[in-house]
Coordinates of C-alpha atoms and ligand atoms in Angstrom, one line a residue:
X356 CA -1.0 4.6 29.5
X357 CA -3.9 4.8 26.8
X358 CA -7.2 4.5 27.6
X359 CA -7.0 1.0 25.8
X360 CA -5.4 -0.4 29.0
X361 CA -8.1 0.4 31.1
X362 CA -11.0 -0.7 28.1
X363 CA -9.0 -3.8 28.5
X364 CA -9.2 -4.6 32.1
X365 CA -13.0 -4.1 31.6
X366 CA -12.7 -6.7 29.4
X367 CA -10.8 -9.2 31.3
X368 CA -13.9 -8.4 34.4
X369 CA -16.7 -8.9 32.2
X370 CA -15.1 -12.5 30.7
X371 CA -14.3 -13.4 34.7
X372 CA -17.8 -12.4 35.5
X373 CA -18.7 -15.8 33.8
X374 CA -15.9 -18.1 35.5
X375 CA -15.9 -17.6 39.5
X376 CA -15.6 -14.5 41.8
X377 CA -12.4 -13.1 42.9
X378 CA -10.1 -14.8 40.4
X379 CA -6.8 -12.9 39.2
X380 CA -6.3 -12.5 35.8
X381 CA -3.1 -11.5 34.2
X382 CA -2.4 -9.3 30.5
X383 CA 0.8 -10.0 28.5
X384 CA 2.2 -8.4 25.6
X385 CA 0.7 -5.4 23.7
X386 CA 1.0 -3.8 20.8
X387 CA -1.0 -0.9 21.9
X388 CA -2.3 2.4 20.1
X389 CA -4.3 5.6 20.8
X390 CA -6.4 7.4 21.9
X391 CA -5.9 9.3 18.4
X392 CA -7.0 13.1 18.2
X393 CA -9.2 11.8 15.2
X394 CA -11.4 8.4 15.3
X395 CA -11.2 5.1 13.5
X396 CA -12.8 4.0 11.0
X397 CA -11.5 1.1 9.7
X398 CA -8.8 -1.8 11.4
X399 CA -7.7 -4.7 9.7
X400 CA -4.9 -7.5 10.8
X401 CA -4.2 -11.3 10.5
X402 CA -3.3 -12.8 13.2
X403 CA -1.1 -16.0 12.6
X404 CA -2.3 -18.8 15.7
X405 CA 0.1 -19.8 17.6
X406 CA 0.1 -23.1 19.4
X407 CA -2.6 -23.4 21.8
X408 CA -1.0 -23.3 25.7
X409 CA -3.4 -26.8 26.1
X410 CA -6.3 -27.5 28.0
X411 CA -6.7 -24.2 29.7
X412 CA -9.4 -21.7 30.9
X413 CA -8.7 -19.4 29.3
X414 CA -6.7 -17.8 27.1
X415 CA -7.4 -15.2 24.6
X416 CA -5.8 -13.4 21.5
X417 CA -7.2 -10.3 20.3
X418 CA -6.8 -7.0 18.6
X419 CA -9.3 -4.3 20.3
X420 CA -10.5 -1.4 19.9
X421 CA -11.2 0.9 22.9
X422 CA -14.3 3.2 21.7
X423 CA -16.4 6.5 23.0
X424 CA -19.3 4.5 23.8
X425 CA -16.9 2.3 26.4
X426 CA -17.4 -0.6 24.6
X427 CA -14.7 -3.0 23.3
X428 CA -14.7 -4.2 19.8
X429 CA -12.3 -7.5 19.9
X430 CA -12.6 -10.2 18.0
X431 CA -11.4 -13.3 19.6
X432 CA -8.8 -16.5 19.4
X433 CA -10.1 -17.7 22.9
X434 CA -7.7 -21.2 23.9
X435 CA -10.3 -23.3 26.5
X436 CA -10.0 -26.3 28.9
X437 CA -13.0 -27.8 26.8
X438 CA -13.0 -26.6 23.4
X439 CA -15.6 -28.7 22.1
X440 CA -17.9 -27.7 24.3
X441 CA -17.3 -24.0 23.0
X442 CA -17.7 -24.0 19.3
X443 CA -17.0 -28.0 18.5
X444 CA -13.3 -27.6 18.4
X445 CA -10.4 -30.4 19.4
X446 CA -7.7 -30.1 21.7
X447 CA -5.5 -28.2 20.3
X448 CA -7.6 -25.6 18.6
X449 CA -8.6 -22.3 19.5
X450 CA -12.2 -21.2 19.0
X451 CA -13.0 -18.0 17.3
X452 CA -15.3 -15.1 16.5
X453 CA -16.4 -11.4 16.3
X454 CA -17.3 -10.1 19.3
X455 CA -17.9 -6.6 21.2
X456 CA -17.6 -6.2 24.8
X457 CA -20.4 -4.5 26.2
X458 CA -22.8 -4.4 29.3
X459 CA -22.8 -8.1 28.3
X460 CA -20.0 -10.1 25.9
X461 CA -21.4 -9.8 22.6
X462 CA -20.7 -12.3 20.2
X463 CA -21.0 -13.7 16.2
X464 CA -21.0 -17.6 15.4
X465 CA -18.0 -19.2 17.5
X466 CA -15.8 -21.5 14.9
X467 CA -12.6 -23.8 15.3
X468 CA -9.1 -22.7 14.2
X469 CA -6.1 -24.1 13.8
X470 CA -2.4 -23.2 15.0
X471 CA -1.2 -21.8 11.3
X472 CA -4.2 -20.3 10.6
X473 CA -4.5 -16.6 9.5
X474 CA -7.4 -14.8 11.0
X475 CA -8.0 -11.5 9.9
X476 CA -9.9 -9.4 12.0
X477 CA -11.8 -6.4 10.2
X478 CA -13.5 -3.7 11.8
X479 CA -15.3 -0.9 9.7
X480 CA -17.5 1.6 11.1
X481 CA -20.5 1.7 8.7
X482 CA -21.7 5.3 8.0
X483 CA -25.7 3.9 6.8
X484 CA -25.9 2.4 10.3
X485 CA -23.2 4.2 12.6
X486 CA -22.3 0.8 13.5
X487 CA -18.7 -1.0 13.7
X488 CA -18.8 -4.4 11.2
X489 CA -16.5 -6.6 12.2
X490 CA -15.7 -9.5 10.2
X491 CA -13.5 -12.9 11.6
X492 CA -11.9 -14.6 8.3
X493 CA -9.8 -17.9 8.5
X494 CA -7.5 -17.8 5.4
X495 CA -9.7 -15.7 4.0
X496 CA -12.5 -17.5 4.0
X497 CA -15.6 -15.0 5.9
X498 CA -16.6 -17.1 9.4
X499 CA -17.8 -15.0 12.0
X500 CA -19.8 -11.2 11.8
X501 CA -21.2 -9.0 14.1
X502 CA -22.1 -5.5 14.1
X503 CA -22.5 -3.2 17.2
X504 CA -23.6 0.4 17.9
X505 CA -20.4 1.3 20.0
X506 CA -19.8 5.2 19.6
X507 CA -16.3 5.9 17.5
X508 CA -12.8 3.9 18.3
X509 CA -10.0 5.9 20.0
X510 CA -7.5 3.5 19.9
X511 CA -6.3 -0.1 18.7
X512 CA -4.1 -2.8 20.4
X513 CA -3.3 -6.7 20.6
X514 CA -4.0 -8.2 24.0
X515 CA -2.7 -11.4 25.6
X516 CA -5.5 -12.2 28.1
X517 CA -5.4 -14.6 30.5
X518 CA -8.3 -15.2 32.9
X519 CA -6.1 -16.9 35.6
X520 CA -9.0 -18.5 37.7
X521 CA -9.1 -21.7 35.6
X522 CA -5.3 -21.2 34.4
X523 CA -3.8 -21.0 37.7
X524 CA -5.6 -25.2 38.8
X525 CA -3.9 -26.0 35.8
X526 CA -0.6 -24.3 36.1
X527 CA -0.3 -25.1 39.8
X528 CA -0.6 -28.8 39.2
X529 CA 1.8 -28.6 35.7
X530 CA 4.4 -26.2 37.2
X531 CA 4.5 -27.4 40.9
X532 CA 7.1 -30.2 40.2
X533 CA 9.7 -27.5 39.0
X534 CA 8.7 -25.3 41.5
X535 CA 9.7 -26.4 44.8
X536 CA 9.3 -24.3 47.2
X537 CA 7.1 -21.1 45.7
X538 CA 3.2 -22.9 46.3
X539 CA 2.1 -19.6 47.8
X540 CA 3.6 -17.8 44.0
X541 CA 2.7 -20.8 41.3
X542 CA 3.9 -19.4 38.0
X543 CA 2.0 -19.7 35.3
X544 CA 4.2 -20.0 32.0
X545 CA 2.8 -19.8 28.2
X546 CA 4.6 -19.7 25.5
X547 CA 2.9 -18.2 22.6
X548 CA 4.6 -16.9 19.9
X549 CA 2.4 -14.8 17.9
X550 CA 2.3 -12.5 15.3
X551 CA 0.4 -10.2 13.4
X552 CA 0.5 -9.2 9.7
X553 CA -0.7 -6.9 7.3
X554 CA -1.9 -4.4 10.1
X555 CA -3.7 -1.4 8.5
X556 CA -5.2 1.6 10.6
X557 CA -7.5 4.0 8.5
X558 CA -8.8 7.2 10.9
X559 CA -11.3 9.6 9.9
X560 CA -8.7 12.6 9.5
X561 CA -5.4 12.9 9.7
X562 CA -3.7 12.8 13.1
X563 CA 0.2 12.5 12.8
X564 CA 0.4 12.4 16.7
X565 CA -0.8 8.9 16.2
X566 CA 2.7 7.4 15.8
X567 CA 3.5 8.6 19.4
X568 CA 0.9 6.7 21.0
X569 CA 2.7 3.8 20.7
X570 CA 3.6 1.0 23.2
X571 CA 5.1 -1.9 23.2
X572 CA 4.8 -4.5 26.0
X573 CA 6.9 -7.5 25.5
X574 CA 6.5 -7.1 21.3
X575 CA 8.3 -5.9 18.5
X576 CA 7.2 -5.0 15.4
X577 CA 8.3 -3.2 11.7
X578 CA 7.8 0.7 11.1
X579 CA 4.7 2.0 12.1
X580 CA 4.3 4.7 9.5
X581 CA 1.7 6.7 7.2
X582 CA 2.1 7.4 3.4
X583 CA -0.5 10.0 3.6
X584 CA 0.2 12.3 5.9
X585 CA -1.5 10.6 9.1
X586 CA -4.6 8.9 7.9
X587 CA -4.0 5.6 6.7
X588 CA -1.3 3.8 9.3
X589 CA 0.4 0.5 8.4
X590 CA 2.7 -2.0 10.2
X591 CA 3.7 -4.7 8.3
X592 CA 4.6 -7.2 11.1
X593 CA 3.9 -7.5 15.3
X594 CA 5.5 -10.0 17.1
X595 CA 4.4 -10.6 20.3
X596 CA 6.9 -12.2 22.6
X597 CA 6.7 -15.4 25.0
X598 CA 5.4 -14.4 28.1
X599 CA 5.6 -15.7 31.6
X600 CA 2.6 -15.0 34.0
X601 CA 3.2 -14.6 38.0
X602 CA -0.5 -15.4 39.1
Ligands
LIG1141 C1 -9.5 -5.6 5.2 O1 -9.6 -6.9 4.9 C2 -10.8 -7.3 4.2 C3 -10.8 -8.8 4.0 O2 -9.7 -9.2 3.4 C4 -10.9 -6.5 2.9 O3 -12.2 -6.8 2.3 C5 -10.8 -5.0 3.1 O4 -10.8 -4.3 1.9 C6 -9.5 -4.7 3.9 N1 -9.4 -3.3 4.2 C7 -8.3 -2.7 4.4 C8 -8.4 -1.2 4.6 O5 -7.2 -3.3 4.3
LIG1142 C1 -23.8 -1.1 6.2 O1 -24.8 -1.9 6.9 C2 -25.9 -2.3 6.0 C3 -26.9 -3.0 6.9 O2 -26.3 -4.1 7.6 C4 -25.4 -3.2 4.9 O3 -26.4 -3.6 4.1 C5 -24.3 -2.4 4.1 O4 -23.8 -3.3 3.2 C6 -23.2 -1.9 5.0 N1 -22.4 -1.0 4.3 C7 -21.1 -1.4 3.9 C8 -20.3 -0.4 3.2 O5 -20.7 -2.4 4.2

């Protein structure tokens, strides 16, 4: 598997380390890229919202990026059990923002977003600095920035991330009446039906091996190809399946 799966369990700790000890947490469908023989230096996709699963802890969207320094660059779409409380938003909204998993969950301002809603995510490693910029846009519109010293990115994939501590309370109690006899195995069903559009990958030198890092977990998605020679990669559309969790 790439090295983004394991930056990705990282991730799913560090968020946990917030919520209680010992929780499971579960990872649905990927669209998942890398390590590349070169580096990245620039990502950009929009990521159409899906429905929120409802008043859950938690469940997060986001295309990451796995880099040298062992940090995570992934801006969030992060579906809570109190979203007001997070950044102000209403049931039904998600909350996001730039953010870079570190030692410690680094993070830009934290806005509302609607189901609908295009975020695009854009990461750019800034050669004045030697720092990643991310920028969070809702339709365009510039919400949330941060920028992070985090070595070079190796790889770039979409994550489904749910931190099953909080979800599994809430599934338990919602599923348990069409589960009749599985307590000791609740499942934990969301449907999200995302996708992302417009997905462009620009590395720092060619690398045609990049195509063959490809996996798909649970998603489909249009050609992922290069029009010059294995720098700049493009993939017009990711879908990323419903997904049922077995907490
Ligand atoms: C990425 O998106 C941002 C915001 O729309 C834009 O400024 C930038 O030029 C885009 N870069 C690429 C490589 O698509
Ligand atoms: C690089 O970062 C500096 C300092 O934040 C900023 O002023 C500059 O605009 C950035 N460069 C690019 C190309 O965005």
């Amino acid at each position: 598997m790439p090295s983004s799966t394991f930056t990705a369990s990282a991730a799913l700790l560090s968020l946990l380390a917030t919520a209680t000890a010992q929780s499971t947490v579960g990872f649905g469908p990927a669209f998942s890229l890398g390590p590349t023989q070169s580096w990245i230096r620039e990502a950009n996709t929009t990521l159409v919202l899906p429905k929120t699963p409802g008043l859950k802890d938690r469940l997060a969207l986001w295309p990451g990026m796995g880099t040298s320094g062992g940090d995570l660059i992934q801006a969030l779409a992060v579906s809570f059990s109190d979203p007001n409380a997070n950044c102000g938003a209403s049931e039904g909204q998600w909350c996001t923002w730039a953010s870079t998993l570190q030692d410690e969950q680094l993070g830009g301002t934290e806005v509302p977003a609607n189901a609908g809603d295009k975020l695009t995510m854009h990461y750019v490693y800034n050669d004045s600095t030697g720092e990643y910029d991310q920028t969070v846009y809702i339709n365009g519109e510039s919400v949330s920035t941060l920028s992070t010293s985090s070595g070079q990115a190796q790889g770039w994939g979409t994550a489904v991330e749910c931190q099953d501590d909080a979800c599994e309370s809430t599934t338990v109690a919602a599923h348990r009446m069409s589960l009749p006899i599985k307590t000791d195995n609740p499942i934990f069903e969301i449907n999200l039906d995302a996708e992302y559009l417009d997905t462009t990958i620009i590395l720092n030198a060619e690398d045609n091996t990049f195509k063959d890092t490809l996996v798909l977990t649970e998603a489909d998605s249009t050609e992922f190809s290069s029009s010059d020679g294995g720098k700049t990669w493009t993939v017009e559309t990711i879908n990323i399946h419903e997904h049922t969790y077995n907490v």
